PDB file of N, CA and C in Angstrom:
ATOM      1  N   UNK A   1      68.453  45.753 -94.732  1.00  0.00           N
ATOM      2  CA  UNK A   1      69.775  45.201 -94.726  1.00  0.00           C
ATOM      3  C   UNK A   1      70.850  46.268 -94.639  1.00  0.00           C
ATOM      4  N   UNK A   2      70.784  47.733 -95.186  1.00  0.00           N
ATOM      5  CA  UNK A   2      71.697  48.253 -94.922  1.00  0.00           C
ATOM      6  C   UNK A   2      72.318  48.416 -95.843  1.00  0.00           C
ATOM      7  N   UNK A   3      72.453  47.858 -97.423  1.00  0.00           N
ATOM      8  CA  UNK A   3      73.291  47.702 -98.258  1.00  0.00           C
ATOM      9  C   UNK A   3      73.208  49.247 -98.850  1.00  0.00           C
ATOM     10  N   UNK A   4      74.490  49.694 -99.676  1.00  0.00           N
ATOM     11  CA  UNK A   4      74.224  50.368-100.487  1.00  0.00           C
ATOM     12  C   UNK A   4      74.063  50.410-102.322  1.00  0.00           C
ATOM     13  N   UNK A   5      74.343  49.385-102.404  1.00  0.00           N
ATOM     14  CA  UNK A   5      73.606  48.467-103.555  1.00  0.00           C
ATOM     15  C   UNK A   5      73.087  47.689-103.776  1.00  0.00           C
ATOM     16  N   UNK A   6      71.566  47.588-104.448  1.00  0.00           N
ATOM     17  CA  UNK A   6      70.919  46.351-104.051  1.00  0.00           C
ATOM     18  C   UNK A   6      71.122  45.785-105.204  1.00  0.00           C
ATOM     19  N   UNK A   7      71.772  45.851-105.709  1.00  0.00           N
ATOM     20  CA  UNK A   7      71.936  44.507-106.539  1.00  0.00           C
ATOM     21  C   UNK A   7      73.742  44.467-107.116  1.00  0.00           C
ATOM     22  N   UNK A   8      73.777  42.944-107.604  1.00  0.00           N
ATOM     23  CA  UNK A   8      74.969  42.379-107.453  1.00  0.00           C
ATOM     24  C   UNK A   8      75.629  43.072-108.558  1.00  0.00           C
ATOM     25  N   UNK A   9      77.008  43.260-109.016  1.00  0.00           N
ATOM     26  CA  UNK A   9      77.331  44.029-109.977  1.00  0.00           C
ATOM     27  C   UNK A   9      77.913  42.672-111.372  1.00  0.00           C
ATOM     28  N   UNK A  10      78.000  41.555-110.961  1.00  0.00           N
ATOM     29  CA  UNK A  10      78.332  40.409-111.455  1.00  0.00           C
ATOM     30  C   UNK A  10      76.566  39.849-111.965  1.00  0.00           C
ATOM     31  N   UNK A  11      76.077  39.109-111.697  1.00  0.00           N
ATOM     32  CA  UNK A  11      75.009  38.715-111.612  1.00  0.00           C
ATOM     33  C   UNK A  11      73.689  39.234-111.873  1.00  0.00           C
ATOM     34  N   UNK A  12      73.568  40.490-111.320  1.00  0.00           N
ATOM     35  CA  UNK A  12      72.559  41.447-111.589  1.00  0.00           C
ATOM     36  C   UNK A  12      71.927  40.838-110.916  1.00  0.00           C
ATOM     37  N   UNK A  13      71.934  40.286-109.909  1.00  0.00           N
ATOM     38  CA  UNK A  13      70.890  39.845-108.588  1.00  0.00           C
ATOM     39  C   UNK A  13      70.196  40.795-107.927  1.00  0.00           C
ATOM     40  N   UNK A  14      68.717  40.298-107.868  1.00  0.00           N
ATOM     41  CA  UNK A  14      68.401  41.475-107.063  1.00  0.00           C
ATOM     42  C   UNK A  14      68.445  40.934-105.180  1.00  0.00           C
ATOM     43  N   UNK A  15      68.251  41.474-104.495  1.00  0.00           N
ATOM     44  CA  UNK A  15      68.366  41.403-102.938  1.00  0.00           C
ATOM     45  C   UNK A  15      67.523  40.287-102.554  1.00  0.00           C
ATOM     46  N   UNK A  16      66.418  39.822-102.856  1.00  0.00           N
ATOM     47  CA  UNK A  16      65.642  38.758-102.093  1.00  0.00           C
ATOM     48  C   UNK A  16      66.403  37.359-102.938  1.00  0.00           C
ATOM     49  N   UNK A  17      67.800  37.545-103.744  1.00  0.00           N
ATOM     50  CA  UNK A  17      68.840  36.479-104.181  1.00  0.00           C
ATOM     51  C   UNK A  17      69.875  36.344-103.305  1.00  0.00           C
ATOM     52  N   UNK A  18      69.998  37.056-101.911  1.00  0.00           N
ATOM     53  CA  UNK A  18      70.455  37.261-101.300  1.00  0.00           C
ATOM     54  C   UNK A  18      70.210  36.688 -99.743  1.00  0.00           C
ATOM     55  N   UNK A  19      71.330  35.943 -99.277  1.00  0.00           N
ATOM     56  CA  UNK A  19      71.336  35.117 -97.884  1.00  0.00           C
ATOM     57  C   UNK A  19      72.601  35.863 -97.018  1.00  0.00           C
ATOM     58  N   UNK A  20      72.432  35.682 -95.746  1.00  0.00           N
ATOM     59  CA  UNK A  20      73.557  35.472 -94.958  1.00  0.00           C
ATOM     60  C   UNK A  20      74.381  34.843 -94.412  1.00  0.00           C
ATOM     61  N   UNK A  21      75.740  35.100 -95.151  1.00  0.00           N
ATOM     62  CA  UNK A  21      76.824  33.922 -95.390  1.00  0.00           C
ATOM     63  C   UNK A  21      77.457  33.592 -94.226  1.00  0.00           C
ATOM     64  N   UNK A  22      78.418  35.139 -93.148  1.00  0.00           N
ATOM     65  CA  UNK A  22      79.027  34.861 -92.385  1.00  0.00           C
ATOM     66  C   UNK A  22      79.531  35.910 -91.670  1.00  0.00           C
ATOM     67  N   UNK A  23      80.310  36.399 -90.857  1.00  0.00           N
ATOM     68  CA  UNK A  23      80.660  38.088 -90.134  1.00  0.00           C
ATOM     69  C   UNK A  23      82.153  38.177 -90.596  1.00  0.00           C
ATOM     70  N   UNK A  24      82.209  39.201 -90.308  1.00  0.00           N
ATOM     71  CA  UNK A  24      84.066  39.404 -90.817  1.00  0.00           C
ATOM     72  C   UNK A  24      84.923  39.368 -89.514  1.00  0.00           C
ATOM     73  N   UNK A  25      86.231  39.784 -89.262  1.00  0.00           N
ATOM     74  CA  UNK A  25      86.905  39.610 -88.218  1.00  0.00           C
ATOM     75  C   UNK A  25      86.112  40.837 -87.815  1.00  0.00           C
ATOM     76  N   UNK A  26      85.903  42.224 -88.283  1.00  0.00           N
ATOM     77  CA  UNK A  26      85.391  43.368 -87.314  1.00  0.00           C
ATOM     78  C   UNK A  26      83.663  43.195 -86.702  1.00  0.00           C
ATOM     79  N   UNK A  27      83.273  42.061 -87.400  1.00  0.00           N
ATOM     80  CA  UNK A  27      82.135  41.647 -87.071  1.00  0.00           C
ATOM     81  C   UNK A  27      80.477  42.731 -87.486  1.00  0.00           C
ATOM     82  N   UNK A  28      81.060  42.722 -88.950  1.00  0.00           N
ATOM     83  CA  UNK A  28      80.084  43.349 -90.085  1.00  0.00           C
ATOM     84  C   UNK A  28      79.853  41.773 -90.470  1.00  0.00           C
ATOM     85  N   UNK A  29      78.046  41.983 -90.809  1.00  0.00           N
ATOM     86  CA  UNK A  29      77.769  40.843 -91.702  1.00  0.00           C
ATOM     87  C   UNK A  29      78.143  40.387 -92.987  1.00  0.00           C
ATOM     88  N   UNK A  30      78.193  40.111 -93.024  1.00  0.00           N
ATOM     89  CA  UNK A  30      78.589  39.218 -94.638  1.00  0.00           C
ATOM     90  C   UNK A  30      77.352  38.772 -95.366  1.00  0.00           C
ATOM     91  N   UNK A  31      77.139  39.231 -96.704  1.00  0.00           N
ATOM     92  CA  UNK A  31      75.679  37.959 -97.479  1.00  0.00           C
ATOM     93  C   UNK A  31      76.425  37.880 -98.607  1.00  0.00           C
ATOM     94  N   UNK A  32      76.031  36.718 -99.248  1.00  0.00           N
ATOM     95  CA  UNK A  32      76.473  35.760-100.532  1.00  0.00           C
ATOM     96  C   UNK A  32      75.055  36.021-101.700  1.00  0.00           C
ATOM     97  N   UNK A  33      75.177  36.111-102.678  1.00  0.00           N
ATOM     98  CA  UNK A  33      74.728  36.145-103.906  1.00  0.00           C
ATOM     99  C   UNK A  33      74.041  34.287-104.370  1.00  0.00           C
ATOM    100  N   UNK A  34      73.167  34.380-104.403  1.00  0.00           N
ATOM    101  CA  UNK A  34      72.821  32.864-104.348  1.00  0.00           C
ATOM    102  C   UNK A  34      73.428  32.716-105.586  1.00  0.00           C
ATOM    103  N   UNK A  35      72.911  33.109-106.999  1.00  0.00           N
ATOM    104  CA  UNK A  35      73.123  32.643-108.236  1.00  0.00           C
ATOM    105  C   UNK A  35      75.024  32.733-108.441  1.00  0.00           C
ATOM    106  N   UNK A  36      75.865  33.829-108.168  1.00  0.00           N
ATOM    107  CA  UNK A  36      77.089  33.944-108.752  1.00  0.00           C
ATOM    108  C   UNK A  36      77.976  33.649-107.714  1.00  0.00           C
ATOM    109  N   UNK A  37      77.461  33.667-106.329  1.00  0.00           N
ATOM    110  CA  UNK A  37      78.235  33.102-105.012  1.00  0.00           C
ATOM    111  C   UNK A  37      78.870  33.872-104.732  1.00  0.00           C
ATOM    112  N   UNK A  38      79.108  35.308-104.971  1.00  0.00           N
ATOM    113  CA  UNK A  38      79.791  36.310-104.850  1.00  0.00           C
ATOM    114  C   UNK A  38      79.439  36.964-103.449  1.00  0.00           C
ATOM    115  N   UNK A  39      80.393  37.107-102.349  1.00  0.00           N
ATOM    116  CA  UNK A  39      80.270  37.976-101.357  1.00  0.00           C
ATOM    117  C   UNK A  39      79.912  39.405-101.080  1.00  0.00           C
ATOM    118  N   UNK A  40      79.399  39.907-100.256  1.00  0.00           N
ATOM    119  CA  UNK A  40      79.680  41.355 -99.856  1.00  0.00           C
ATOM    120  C   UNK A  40      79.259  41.672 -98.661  1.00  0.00           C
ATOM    121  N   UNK A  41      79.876  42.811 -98.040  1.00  0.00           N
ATOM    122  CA  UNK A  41      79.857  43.214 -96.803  1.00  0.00           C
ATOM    123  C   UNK A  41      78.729  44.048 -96.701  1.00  0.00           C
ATOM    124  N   UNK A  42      77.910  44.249 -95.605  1.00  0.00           N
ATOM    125  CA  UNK A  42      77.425  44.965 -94.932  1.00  0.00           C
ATOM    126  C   UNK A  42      77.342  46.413 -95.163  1.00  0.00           C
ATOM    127  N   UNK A  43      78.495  46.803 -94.483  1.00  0.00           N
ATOM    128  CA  UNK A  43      78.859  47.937 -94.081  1.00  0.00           C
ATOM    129  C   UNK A  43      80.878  47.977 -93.588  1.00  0.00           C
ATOM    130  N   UNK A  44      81.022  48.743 -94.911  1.00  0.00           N
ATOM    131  CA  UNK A  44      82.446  48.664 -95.113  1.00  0.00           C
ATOM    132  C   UNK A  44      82.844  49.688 -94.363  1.00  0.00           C
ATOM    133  N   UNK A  45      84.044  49.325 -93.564  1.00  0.00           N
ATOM    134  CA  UNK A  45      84.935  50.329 -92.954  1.00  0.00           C
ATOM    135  C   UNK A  45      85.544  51.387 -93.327  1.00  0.00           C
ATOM    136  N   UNK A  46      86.320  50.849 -94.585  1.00  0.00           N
ATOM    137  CA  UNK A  46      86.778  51.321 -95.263  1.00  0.00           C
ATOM    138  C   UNK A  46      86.568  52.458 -96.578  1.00  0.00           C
ATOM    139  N   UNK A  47      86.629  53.398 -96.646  1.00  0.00           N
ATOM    140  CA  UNK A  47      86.021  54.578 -97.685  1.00  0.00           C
ATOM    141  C   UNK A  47      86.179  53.608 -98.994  1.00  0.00           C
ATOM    142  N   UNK A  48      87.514  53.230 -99.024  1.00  0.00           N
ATOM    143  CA  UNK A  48      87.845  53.153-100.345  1.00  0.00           C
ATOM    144  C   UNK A  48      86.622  52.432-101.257  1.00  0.00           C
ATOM    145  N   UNK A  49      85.855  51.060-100.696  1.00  0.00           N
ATOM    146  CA  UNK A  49      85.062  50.310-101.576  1.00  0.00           C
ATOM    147  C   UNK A  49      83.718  50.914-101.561  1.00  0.00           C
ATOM    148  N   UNK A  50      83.630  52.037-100.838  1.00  0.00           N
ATOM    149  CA  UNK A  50      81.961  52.857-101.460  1.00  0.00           C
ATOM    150  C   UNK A  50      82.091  52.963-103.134  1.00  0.00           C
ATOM    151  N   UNK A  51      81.312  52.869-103.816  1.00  0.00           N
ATOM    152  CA  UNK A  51      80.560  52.754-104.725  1.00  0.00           C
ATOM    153  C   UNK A  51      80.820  54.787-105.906  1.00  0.00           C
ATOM    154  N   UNK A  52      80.369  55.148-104.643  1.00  0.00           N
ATOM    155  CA  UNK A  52      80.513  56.878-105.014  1.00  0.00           C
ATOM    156  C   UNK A  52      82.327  57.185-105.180  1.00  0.00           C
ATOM    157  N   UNK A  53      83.125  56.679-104.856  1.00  0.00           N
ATOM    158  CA  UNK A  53      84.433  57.185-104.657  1.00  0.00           C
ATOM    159  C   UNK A  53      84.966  57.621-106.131  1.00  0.00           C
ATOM    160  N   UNK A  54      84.839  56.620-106.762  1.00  0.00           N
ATOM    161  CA  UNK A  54      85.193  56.978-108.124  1.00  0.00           C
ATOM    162  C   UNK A  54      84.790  58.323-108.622  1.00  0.00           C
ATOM    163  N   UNK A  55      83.802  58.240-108.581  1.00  0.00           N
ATOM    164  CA  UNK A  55      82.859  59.352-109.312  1.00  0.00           C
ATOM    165  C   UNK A  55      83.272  60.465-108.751  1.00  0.00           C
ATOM    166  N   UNK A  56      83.358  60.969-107.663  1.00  0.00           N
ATOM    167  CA  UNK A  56      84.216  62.174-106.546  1.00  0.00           C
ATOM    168  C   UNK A  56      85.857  62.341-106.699  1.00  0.00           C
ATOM    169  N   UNK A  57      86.437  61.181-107.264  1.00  0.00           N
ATOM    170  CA  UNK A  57      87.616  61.547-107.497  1.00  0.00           C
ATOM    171  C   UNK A  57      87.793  62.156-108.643  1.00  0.00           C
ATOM    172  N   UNK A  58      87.045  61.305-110.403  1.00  0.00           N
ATOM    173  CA  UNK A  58      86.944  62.267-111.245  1.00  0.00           C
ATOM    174  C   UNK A  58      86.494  63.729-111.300  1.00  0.00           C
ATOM    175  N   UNK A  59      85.300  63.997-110.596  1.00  0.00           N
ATOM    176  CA  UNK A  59      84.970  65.366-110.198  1.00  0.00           C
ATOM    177  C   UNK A  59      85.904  66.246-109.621  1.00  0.00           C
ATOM    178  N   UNK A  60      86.466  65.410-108.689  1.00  0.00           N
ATOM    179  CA  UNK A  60      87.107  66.689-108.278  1.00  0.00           C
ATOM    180  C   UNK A  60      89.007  66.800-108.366  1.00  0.00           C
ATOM    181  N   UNK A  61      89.507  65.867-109.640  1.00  0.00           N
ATOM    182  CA  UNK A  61      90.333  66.054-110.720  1.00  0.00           C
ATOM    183  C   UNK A  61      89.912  67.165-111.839  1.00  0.00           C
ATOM    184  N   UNK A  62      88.719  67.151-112.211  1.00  0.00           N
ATOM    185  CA  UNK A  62      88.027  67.861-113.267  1.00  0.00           C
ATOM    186  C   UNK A  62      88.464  69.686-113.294  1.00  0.00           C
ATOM    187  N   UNK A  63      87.900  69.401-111.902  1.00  0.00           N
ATOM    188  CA  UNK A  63      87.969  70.757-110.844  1.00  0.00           C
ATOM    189  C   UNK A  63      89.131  71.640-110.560  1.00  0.00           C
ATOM    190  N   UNK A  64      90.274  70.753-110.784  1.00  0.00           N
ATOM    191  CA  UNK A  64      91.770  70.924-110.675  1.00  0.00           C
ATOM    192  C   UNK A  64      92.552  70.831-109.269  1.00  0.00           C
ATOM    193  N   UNK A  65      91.286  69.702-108.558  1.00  0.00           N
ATOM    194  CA  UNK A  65      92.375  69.461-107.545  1.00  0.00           C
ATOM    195  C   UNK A  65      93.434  68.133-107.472  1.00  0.00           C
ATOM    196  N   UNK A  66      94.052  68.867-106.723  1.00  0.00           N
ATOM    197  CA  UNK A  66      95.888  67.395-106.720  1.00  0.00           C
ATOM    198  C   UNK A  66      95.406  66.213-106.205  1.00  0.00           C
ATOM    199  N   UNK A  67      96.427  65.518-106.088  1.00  0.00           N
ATOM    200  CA  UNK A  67      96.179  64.375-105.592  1.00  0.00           C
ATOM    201  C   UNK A  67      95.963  64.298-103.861  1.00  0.00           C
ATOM    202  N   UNK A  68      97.069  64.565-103.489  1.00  0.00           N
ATOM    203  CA  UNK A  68      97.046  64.897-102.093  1.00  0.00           C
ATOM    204  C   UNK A  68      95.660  65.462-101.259  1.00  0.00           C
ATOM    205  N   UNK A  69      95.386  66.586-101.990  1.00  0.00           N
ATOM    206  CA  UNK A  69      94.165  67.124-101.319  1.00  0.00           C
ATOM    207  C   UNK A  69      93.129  66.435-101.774  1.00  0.00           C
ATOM    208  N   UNK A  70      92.755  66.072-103.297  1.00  0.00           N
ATOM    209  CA  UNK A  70      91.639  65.127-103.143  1.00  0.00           C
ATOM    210  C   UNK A  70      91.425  63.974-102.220  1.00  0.00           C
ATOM    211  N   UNK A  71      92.443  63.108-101.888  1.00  0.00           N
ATOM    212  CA  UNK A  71      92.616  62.107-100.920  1.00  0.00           C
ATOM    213  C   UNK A  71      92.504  62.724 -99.162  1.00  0.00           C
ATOM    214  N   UNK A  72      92.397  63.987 -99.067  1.00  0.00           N
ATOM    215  CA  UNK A  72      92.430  64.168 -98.096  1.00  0.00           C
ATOM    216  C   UNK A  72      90.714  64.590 -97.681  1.00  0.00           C
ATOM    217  N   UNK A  73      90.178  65.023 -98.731  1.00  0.00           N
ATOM    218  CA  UNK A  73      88.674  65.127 -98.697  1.00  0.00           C
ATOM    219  C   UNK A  73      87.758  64.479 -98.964  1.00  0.00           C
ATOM    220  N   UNK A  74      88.638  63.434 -99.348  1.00  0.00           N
ATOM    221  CA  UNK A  74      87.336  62.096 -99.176  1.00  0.00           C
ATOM    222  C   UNK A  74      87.655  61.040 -98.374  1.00  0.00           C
ATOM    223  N   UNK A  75      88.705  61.470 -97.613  1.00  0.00           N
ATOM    224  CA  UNK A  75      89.618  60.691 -96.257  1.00  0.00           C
ATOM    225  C   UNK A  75      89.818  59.392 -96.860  1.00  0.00           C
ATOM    226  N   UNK A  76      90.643  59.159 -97.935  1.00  0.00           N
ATOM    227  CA  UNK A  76      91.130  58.264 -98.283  1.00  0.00           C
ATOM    228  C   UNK A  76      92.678  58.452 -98.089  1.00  0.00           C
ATOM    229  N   UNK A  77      93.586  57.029 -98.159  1.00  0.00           N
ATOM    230  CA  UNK A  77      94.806  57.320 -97.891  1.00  0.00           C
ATOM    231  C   UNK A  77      95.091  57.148 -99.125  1.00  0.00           C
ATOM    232  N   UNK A  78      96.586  57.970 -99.353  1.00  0.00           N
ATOM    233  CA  UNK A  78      97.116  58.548-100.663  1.00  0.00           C
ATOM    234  C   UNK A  78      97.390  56.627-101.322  1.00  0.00           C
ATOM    235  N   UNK A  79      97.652  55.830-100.818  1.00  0.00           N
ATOM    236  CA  UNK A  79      98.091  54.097-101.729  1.00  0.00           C
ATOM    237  C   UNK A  79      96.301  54.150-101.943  1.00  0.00           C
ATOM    238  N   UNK A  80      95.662  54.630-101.551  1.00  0.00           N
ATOM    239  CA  UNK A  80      94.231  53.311-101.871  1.00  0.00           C
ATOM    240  C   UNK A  80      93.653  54.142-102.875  1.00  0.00           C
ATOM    241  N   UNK A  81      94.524  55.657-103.081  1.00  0.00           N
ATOM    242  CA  UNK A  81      94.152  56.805-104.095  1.00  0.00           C
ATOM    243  C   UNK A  81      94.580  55.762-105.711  1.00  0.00           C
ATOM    244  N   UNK A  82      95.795  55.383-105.197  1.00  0.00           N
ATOM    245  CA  UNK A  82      96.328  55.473-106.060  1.00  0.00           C
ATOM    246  C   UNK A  82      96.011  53.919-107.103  1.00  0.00           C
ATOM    247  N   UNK A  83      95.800  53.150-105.938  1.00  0.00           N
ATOM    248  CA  UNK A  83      95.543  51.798-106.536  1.00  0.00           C
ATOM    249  C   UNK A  83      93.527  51.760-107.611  1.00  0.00           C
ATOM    250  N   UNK A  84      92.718  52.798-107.166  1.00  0.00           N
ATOM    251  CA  UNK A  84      91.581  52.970-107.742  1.00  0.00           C
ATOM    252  C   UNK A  84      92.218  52.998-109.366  1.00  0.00           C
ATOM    253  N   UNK A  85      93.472  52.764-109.429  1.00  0.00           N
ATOM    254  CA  UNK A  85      93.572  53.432-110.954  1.00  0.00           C
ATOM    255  C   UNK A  85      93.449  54.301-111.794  1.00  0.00           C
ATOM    256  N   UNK A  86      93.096  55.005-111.652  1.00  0.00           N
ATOM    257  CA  UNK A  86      92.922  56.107-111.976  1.00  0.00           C
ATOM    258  C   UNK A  86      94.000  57.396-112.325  1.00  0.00           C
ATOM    259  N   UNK A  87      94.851  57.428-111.556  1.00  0.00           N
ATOM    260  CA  UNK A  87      96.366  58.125-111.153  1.00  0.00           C
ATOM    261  C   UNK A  87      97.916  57.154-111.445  1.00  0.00           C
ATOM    262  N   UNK A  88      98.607  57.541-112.055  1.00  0.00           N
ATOM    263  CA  UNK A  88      99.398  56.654-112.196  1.00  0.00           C
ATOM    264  C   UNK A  88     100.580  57.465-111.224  1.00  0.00           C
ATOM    265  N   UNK A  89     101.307  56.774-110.871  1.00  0.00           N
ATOM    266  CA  UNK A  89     102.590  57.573-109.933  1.00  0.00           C
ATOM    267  C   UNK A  89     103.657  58.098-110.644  1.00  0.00           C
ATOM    268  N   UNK A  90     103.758  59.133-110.257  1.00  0.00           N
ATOM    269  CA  UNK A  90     105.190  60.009-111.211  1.00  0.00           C
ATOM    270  C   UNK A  90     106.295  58.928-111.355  1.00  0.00           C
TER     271      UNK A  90
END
């Protein structure tokens, strides 16, 4: 399937709880969570909803880098930095 988590973070489903629901407008699959009905994509476009992001931003805050440049090395844009929560805005 491609996922990078096999199981649901709601539910604790494992993957054979898992069907295919529907495609998105960019035309990534979509599967649904049988037990909690909860969606998820495929294969996200987008950096921001990988799984690892968090964890790379604390690291490399730890490290003493800014905001700016951390967002620039994990090619995230500086709003989707900021909305992870993590950073509050001056």
């Amino acid at each position: 399937m491609g996922l990078n988590s096999t199981k649901c973070y709601r539910c604790v489903g494992e993957i054979k709880n898992m069907i295919k629901y529907e495609k998105t407008k960019s035309g990534n699959q979509r599967y649904i969570f049988k037990l909690c009905r909860r969606t998820r994509v495929e294969n996200y476009a987008n950096q921001d909803y990988k799984s690892c992001i968090d964890g790379n931003i604390v690291q490399l805050t730890k490290e003493g880098l800014g905001i700016r440049s951390t967002a620039r090395l994990l090619w995230l844009y500086q709003p989707q930095y900021y909305r992870k929560g993590l950073f509050q805005l001056p």
